[in-house]
Backbone as numpy.savetxt, mean C-alpha at the origin, in Angstrom:
# Nx Ny Nz CAx CAy CAz Cx Cy Cz
9.12 3.02 -24.17 8.73 2.32 -22.95 9.23 3.10 -21.74
8.35 3.35 -20.77 8.71 4.05 -19.55 9.53 3.13 -18.64
10.64 3.62 -18.13 11.45 2.85 -17.19 10.91 3.05 -15.79
10.56 1.98 -15.13 10.05 2.03 -13.77 11.14 1.45 -12.88
11.93 2.32 -12.26 13.13 1.93 -11.55 13.01 2.26 -10.06
13.82 1.61 -9.23 13.81 1.91 -7.79 14.00 3.39 -7.51
13.22 3.89 -6.58 13.24 5.31 -6.24 12.83 5.46 -4.78
13.36 6.46 -4.10 12.95 6.77 -2.73 11.93 7.90 -2.77
10.79 7.70 -2.11 9.72 8.68 -2.08 9.52 9.14 -0.64
9.73 10.44 -0.38 9.61 10.96 0.98 8.39 11.84 1.11
7.55 11.55 2.10 6.35 12.32 2.35 6.42 13.02 3.69
5.28 13.49 4.17 5.22 14.21 5.44 5.42 13.29 6.63
4.88 12.06 6.53 4.92 11.13 7.66 5.80 9.92 7.42
5.91 9.48 6.16 6.67 8.27 5.86 7.61 8.49 4.69
8.60 7.63 4.62 9.47 7.55 3.46 9.39 6.12 2.92
9.16 6.01 1.62 9.16 4.71 0.96 10.53 4.52 0.32
11.24 3.52 0.79 12.58 3.27 0.28 12.65 1.91 -0.39
13.50 1.75 -1.41 13.59 0.48 -2.12 13.94 -0.67 -1.17
13.23 -1.77 -1.32 13.46 -2.96 -0.49 14.86 -3.54 -0.74
15.54 -3.93 0.33 16.82 -4.63 0.24 16.81 -5.78 1.25
17.80 -6.68 1.13 17.91 -7.78 2.09 18.18 -7.26 3.50
18.80 -6.08 3.60 19.15 -5.53 4.91 17.92 -5.13 5.72
16.76 -5.05 5.11 15.53 -4.70 5.83 14.94 -5.87 6.61
15.51 -7.06 6.48 14.88 -8.27 7.01 14.50 -8.16 8.49
15.44 -7.83 9.35 15.16 -7.84 10.79 14.11 -6.79 11.17
14.17 -5.62 10.55 13.18 -4.58 10.84 11.79 -5.01 10.37
11.71 -5.71 9.26 10.41 -6.17 8.76 9.85 -7.29 9.64
10.71 -8.14 10.16 10.25 -9.18 11.09 9.66 -8.52 12.33
10.32 -7.50 12.85 9.80 -6.79 14.01 8.44 -6.16 13.68
8.31 -5.59 12.47 7.07 -4.93 12.08 5.92 -5.92 11.96
6.17 -7.08 11.36 5.08 -8.02 11.12 4.61 -8.69 12.41
5.48 -8.71 13.41 5.08 -9.27 14.71 4.13 -8.35 15.46
4.08 -7.10 15.06 3.18 -6.12 15.67 1.76 -6.37 15.15
0.99 -7.12 15.91 -0.38 -7.43 15.53 -0.56 -8.78 14.89
0.55 -9.45 14.51 0.49 -10.78 13.90 -0.57 -10.85 12.80
-0.49 -9.88 11.87 -1.53 -9.76 10.85 -1.54 -10.92 9.86
-0.52 -11.78 9.90 -0.53 -12.95 9.01 -1.61 -13.95 9.41
-2.18 -13.80 10.59 -3.21 -14.74 11.05 -4.57 -14.52 10.40
-4.76 -13.40 9.69 -6.03 -13.15 9.01 -6.05 -13.99 7.73
-6.99 -14.92 7.63 -6.97 -15.90 6.54 -7.16 -15.27 5.17
-7.81 -14.09 5.10 -8.10 -13.47 3.81 -7.00 -12.50 3.37
-5.87 -12.49 4.07 -4.74 -11.65 3.66 -3.55 -12.54 3.30
-2.61 -11.96 2.58 -1.37 -12.67 2.24 -0.22 -11.85 2.83
0.15 -12.18 4.05 1.19 -11.46 4.79 2.23 -12.49 5.26
3.52 -12.23 5.06 4.53 -13.21 5.46 4.64 -13.36 6.97
4.87 -14.57 7.43 5.20 -14.81 8.83 6.66 -14.41 9.05
7.07 -14.23 10.31 8.48 -13.91 10.56 9.43 -14.93 9.94
9.04 -16.21 10.01 9.90 -17.27 9.49 10.03 -17.22 7.96
9.04 -16.65 7.29 9.04 -16.63 5.83 9.40 -15.26 5.26
9.83 -14.35 6.13 10.13 -12.99 5.66 11.29 -12.98 4.67
12.34 -13.76 4.94 13.49 -13.75 4.03 13.08 -14.23 2.64
12.26 -15.28 2.61 11.79 -15.80 1.33 10.91 -14.78 0.61
10.11 -14.01 1.37 9.26 -13.00 0.77 10.09 -11.86 0.18
11.15 -11.48 0.88 12.05 -10.46 0.34 12.67 -10.96 -0.96
13.12 -12.20 -0.96 13.71 -12.79 -2.16 12.71 -12.80 -3.31
11.46 -13.16 -3.01 10.43 -13.20 -4.06 10.20 -11.83 -4.66
10.09 -10.82 -3.81 9.82 -9.48 -4.32 11.00 -8.94 -5.12
12.20 -9.21 -4.66 13.38 -8.73 -5.39 13.54 -9.47 -6.72
13.14 -10.74 -6.76 13.19 -11.49 -8.02 12.19 -10.91 -9.02
11.01 -10.53 -8.54 10.03 -9.91 -9.43 10.51 -8.53 -9.89
11.23 -7.83 -9.01 11.81 -6.55 -9.42 12.82 -6.77 -10.56
13.65 -7.78 -10.41 14.64 -8.08 -11.44 13.99 -8.45 -12.77
12.79 -9.05 -12.69 12.06 -9.44 -13.89 11.28 -8.28 -14.49
11.23 -7.15 -13.77 10.53 -5.97 -14.29 9.05 -5.94 -14.02
8.55 -6.82 -13.14 7.11 -6.89 -12.88 6.70 -6.28 -11.54
7.67 -5.93 -10.71 7.36 -5.38 -9.38 8.43 -4.37 -8.97
8.00 -3.35 -8.23 8.92 -2.40 -7.60 8.55 -2.35 -6.13
9.30 -3.08 -5.27 8.94 -3.18 -3.85 9.57 -2.08 -3.00
8.79 -1.63 -2.01 9.22 -0.59 -1.09 9.07 -1.06 0.35
9.86 -0.45 1.22 9.67 -0.53 2.67 9.20 0.84 3.14
8.20 0.86 4.01 7.67 2.10 4.55 8.31 2.37 5.91
8.94 3.56 6.04 9.64 3.93 7.27 9.05 5.24 7.81
8.67 5.26 9.08 8.09 6.45 9.69 9.16 7.52 9.87
8.85 8.72 9.43 9.84 9.80 9.48 10.17 10.24 10.91
9.19 10.20 11.79 9.39 10.76 13.13 10.42 10.01 13.96
10.53 8.70 13.76 11.45 7.91 14.59 12.24 6.87 13.80
12.05 6.81 12.49 12.80 5.87 11.68 12.30 4.44 11.75
11.15 4.20 12.38 10.63 2.84 12.55 10.07 2.30 11.23
10.46 1.08 10.88 9.90 0.43 9.70 8.48 -0.04 10.02
7.54 0.33 9.14 6.13 0.03 9.37 5.65 -1.19 8.58
6.23 -1.41 7.40 5.76 -2.53 6.59 6.27 -2.44 5.17
5.52 -3.05 4.25 5.92 -3.16 2.86 4.77 -2.76 1.94
5.12 -2.29 0.75 4.14 -2.03 -0.29 4.86 -2.14 -1.63
4.12 -2.19 -2.73 4.76 -2.35 -4.03 3.96 -1.70 -5.14
4.67 -1.41 -6.24 4.04 -1.37 -7.55 4.17 -2.78 -8.09
3.08 -3.37 -8.55 3.13 -4.73 -9.05 2.34 -4.83 -10.35
2.40 -6.01 -10.97 1.74 -6.22 -12.27 2.10 -5.08 -13.22
3.37 -4.71 -13.23 3.83 -3.56 -14.01 3.74 -3.84 -15.50
3.09 -2.94 -16.21 3.09 -2.94 -17.67 3.79 -1.65 -18.10
5.10 -1.75 -18.33 5.89 -0.55 -18.61 5.56 0.07 -19.96
4.94 -0.68 -20.86 4.63 -0.14 -22.18 3.45 0.82 -22.15
2.58 0.73 -21.13 1.42 1.62 -21.07 1.80 3.07 -20.69
2.39 3.33 -19.50 2.67 2.41 -18.39 1.45 2.27 -17.48
1.36 1.15 -16.78 0.27 0.90 -15.86 0.81 0.07 -14.71
0.36 0.36 -13.49 0.81 -0.39 -12.32 -0.38 -0.71 -11.43
-0.21 -1.71 -10.62 -1.12 -2.01 -9.52 -0.38 -1.69 -8.23
-1.04 -1.05 -7.28 -0.48 -0.84 -5.95 -1.02 -1.96 -5.06
-0.11 -2.76 -4.51 -0.58 -3.90 -3.72 0.52 -4.58 -2.95
0.24 -5.82 -2.49 1.14 -6.57 -1.62 1.58 -5.68 -0.46
0.59 -4.99 0.13 0.83 -4.01 1.19 0.42 -4.56 2.54
1.27 -4.40 3.53 0.89 -4.65 4.92 1.68 -3.68 5.82
1.10 -3.36 6.96 1.73 -2.45 7.92 1.54 -2.96 9.33
2.46 -2.62 10.21 2.32 -3.01 11.62 1.02 -2.47 12.17
0.36 -3.26 13.01 -0.98 -2.93 13.49 -1.01 -1.62 14.25
0.04 -1.31 14.99 0.03 -0.10 15.82 0.07 1.18 15.00
0.36 1.07 13.70 0.39 2.27 12.84 -0.99 2.61 12.29
-1.96 1.74 12.50 -3.30 1.98 11.97 -3.89 3.26 12.55
-4.48 4.09 11.67 -5.14 5.30 12.11 -4.21 6.48 12.36
-2.93 6.36 11.98 -1.97 7.43 12.26 -1.68 8.30 11.03
-2.27 7.98 9.88 -2.07 8.76 8.68 -0.93 8.27 7.80
-0.16 7.30 8.28 0.99 6.84 7.51 0.58 6.13 6.23
-0.51 5.38 6.27 -0.96 4.68 5.07 -1.49 5.67 4.03
-2.17 6.70 4.49 -2.66 7.75 3.57 -1.47 8.42 2.89
-0.43 8.74 3.67 0.76 9.39 3.11 1.44 8.48 2.09
1.55 7.19 2.41 2.18 6.25 1.48 1.40 6.15 0.17
0.07 6.10 0.26 -0.73 6.02 -0.96 -0.61 7.31 -1.77
-0.55 8.45 -1.09 -0.37 9.72 -1.80 0.96 9.73 -2.54
2.01 9.24 -1.91 3.32 9.18 -2.55 3.30 8.27 -3.77
2.72 7.09 -3.63 2.71 6.12 -4.73 1.86 6.61 -5.90
0.70 7.17 -5.60 -0.19 7.65 -6.66 0.40 8.88 -7.36
1.00 9.78 -6.59 1.61 10.96 -7.20 2.72 10.55 -8.15
3.57 9.63 -7.73 4.65 9.17 -8.59 4.12 8.46 -9.83
3.07 7.65 -9.64 2.52 6.91 -10.78 1.91 7.83 -11.82
1.11 8.81 -11.38 0.41 9.68 -12.33 1.29 10.82 -12.84
2.09 11.41 -11.95 2.78 12.65 -12.31 4.22 12.45 -12.78
4.82 11.31 -12.46 6.18 11.03 -12.91 6.20 9.94 -13.97
5.55 8.83 -13.67 5.53 7.72 -14.63 4.55 7.96 -15.77
3.53 8.79 -15.54 2.55 9.07 -16.57 1.55 7.96 -16.80
1.19 7.25 -15.73 0.22 6.16 -15.86 -1.17 6.70 -16.20
-1.88 6.09 -17.15 -3.26 6.47 -17.42 -4.22 5.89 -16.39
-3.77 4.87 -15.67 -4.62 4.24 -14.66 -3.73 3.53 -13.64
-4.21 3.44 -12.40 -3.55 2.69 -11.34 -4.59 1.75 -10.74
-4.20 0.52 -10.51 -5.13 -0.53 -10.10 -4.88 -0.95 -8.65
-5.94 -1.43 -8.01 -5.87 -2.03 -6.68 -6.69 -3.31 -6.70
-6.23 -4.35 -6.01 -6.97 -5.60 -5.92 -7.00 -6.07 -4.47
-8.10 -6.71 -4.09 -8.20 -7.24 -2.73 -9.23 -8.35 -2.69
-9.20 -9.11 -1.62 -10.14 -10.21 -1.40 -11.55 -9.65 -1.17
-12.54 -10.29 -1.77 -13.94 -9.90 -1.56 -14.28 -9.87 -0.08
-13.71 -10.79 0.71 -14.04 -10.89 2.12 -13.29 -9.87 2.98
-12.31 -9.18 2.41 -11.53 -8.21 3.20 -12.23 -6.86 3.18
-13.26 -6.75 4.01 -14.09 -5.54 4.04 -13.28 -4.31 4.41
-12.31 -4.46 5.32 -11.50 -3.32 5.75 -10.67 -2.79 4.59
-10.05 -3.69 3.82 -9.25 -3.28 2.68 -10.12 -2.66 1.59
-11.28 -3.26 1.32 -12.17 -2.71 0.29 -12.62 -1.31 0.67
-12.97 -1.10 1.94 -13.41 0.22 2.37 -12.28 1.24 2.24
-11.05 0.83 2.57 -9.90 1.75 2.48 -9.64 2.13 1.03
-9.74 1.16 0.13 -9.53 1.44 -1.30 -10.60 2.40 -1.81
-11.83 2.17 -1.41 -12.93 3.03 -1.86 -12.78 4.44 -1.29
-12.22 4.57 -0.07 -11.99 5.90 0.49 -10.95 6.68 -0.30
-10.07 5.97 -0.98 -9.10 6.66 -1.84 -9.78 7.37 -2.99
-10.95 6.86 -3.39 -11.64 7.38 -4.56 -11.59 6.42 -5.73
-11.05 5.20 -5.50 -11.01 4.19 -6.56 -12.41 3.64 -6.81
-12.64 3.25 -8.05 -13.94 2.69 -8.45 -13.79 1.20 -8.74
-14.82 0.46 -8.40 -14.81 -0.99 -8.61 -15.02 -1.30 -10.09
-14.02 -1.94 -10.70 -14.13 -2.34 -12.10 -14.89 -3.65 -12.25
-14.75 -4.52 -11.24 -15.44 -5.81 -11.31 -14.88 -6.78 -10.30
-15.44 -7.98 -10.29 -15.00 -9.03 -9.37 -14.62 -10.26 -10.19
-13.41 -10.74 -9.97 -12.94 -11.95 -10.63 -13.27 -13.13 -9.72
-14.25 -13.93 -10.13 -14.73 -15.02 -9.28 -13.76 -16.20 -9.28
-13.55 -16.80 -8.10 -12.64 -17.95 -7.95 -11.33 -17.70 -8.68
-10.74 -16.56 -8.39 -9.61 -16.06 -9.16 -8.26 -16.59 -8.69
-8.08 -16.70 -7.37 -6.79 -17.07 -6.80 -6.99 -18.05 -5.66
-6.08 -19.03 -5.55 -6.16 -19.97 -4.44 -5.32 -19.45 -3.27
-5.93 -19.38 -2.10 -5.26 -18.89 -0.91 -4.42 -19.99 -0.28
-3.59 -19.60 0.70 -2.70 -20.56 1.35 -3.47 -21.68 2.04
-4.69 -21.39 2.52 -5.49 -22.42 3.19 -6.28 -23.28 2.22
-6.09 -23.07 0.91 -6.77 -23.87 -0.10 -8.05 -23.28 -0.63
-8.56 -22.24 0.02 -9.81 -21.64 -0.43 -9.58 -20.80 -1.68
-10.64 -20.58 -2.46 -10.56 -19.77 -3.66 -10.99 -18.35 -3.35
-10.21 -17.39 -3.83 -10.47 -15.99 -3.57 -11.24 -15.36 -4.72
-12.33 -14.66 -4.38 -12.96 -13.74 -5.32 -12.21 -12.42 -5.20
-11.64 -11.93 -6.29 -10.79 -10.75 -6.27 -11.54 -9.52 -6.76
-11.63 -8.49 -5.91 -12.22 -7.21 -6.30 -11.14 -6.38 -6.99
-11.45 -5.89 -8.19 -10.51 -5.08 -8.96 -11.01 -3.64 -8.99
-10.18 -2.73 -8.49 -10.50 -1.30 -8.46 -9.48 -0.54 -9.29
-9.83 0.67 -9.71 -8.84 1.52 -10.39 -9.16 2.99 -10.19
-8.11 3.79 -10.34 -8.21 5.24 -10.44 -7.61 5.59 -11.80
-8.30 6.41 -12.58 -7.77 6.81 -13.88 -7.27 8.25 -13.81
-6.45 8.62 -14.79 -5.74 9.90 -14.74 -6.69 11.09 -14.61
-7.84 11.03 -15.25 -8.78 12.15 -15.19 -9.38 12.33 -13.80
-9.29 11.32 -12.95 -9.81 11.38 -11.59 -8.74 11.79 -10.58
-7.48 11.81 -11.02 -6.38 11.96 -10.08 -6.43 13.27 -9.31
-6.76 14.38 -9.94 -6.77 15.66 -9.24 -7.73 15.63 -8.05
-8.91 15.07 -8.24 -9.89 15.00 -7.16 -9.41 14.03 -6.08
-8.87 12.88 -6.49 -8.37 11.90 -5.52 -7.23 12.51 -4.71
-6.32 13.22 -5.37 -5.20 13.85 -4.67 -5.70 14.84 -3.63
-6.68 15.66 -3.98 -7.22 16.63 -3.03 -7.80 15.94 -1.81
-8.49 14.84 -2.04 -9.06 14.08 -0.93 -8.00 13.51 -0.01
-6.95 12.96 -0.59 -5.87 12.40 0.21 -5.13 13.49 0.98
-4.89 14.62 0.33 -4.20 15.72 1.01 -5.03 16.24 2.18
-6.35 16.28 2.02 -7.22 16.72 3.11 -7.16 15.74 4.27
-7.23 14.45 3.97 -7.16 13.44 5.03 -5.82 13.50 5.75
-4.75 13.66 4.98 -3.42 13.72 5.58 -3.27 14.94 6.47
-3.87 16.06 6.08 -3.73 17.30 6.85 -4.27 17.15 8.27
-5.27 16.30 8.46 -5.83 16.10 9.80 -4.80 15.48 10.74
-3.91 14.67 10.18 -2.89 14.02 11.00 -1.68 14.91 11.23
-1.57 15.97 10.45 -0.43 16.88 10.59 -0.73 18.02 11.54
-2.01 18.23 11.87 -2.38 19.30 12.80 -1.94 18.95 14.21
-1.40 19.90 14.96 -1.11 19.65 16.38 -2.38 19.23 17.09
-2.26 18.33 18.06 -3.44 17.79 18.75 -4.30 18.89 19.34
-3.69 19.97 19.81 -4.44 21.04 20.47 -5.35 21.78 19.50
-5.05 21.67 18.18 -5.83 22.40 17.21 -6.84 21.52 16.50
-6.92 20.22 16.87 -7.90 19.35 16.26 -9.27 19.62 16.89
-10.29 19.46 16.07 -11.64 19.69 16.57 -11.99 18.67 17.64
-12.77 19.09 18.66 -13.18 18.15 19.70 -13.87 16.94 19.08
-13.48 15.76 19.56 -14.12 14.55 19.06 -13.58 14.06 17.75
-12.54 14.72 17.20 -12.04 14.31 15.89 -11.29 12.99 15.97
-10.70 12.67 17.13 -10.02 11.39 17.27 -11.07 10.29 17.13
-10.74 9.29 16.29 -11.70 8.22 16.06 -12.38 8.36 14.72
-12.31 9.56 14.12 -12.88 9.72 12.78 -11.94 9.19 11.72
-10.66 9.03 12.06 -9.69 8.57 11.09 -9.97 7.13 10.73
-9.83 6.80 9.45 -10.14 5.44 9.02 -9.12 4.45 9.55
-9.50 3.21 9.58 -8.68 2.18 10.18 -7.43 1.86 9.37
-7.38 2.26 8.10 -6.21 1.98 7.28 -5.22 3.14 7.30
-5.42 4.13 8.10 -4.46 5.22 8.19 -5.00 6.49 7.67
């Protein structure tokens, strides 16, 4: 059985560090940037519920089903949000990348691309996962488009799969990337990330705005 343990992953733009209780205040500041919890088709903690969300994620880590991270921007040390390996099956091993949210002002800056590159690289090249999964609400068009830009393929839709906080039933889109696709997916992510690493003076005219909304 592969051991999936807390680890710090450092990329070009962000560092993913293991979640601790000490991250609470920085995460509250991050989630207030854009108030993304107001989108009914997402599951994002409010400032008041952040401590409980940290407790929930750490409890799942203790149970071996989740590995939660905090995303911190390298340039200034600002905490951007949270992400996880979840639905962990250590015997495969197989993970889902999810329970992700980031402060709104980080959108389009390349930080989300860097975080996904870090998580996928670790999953395929260190943990040896044969597949990595992503799930999102059918109605979350922005999230679905971002997942598809990664190179993930839609496996199917689970109808009336989960009940949301407002009582509505969620149709869940299930995507995956398999190991044989990883080389191509990695090249695509590295190319997208490189656009954000170029000095502004060397970017092609009109290139600003071509970056996807998820980073």
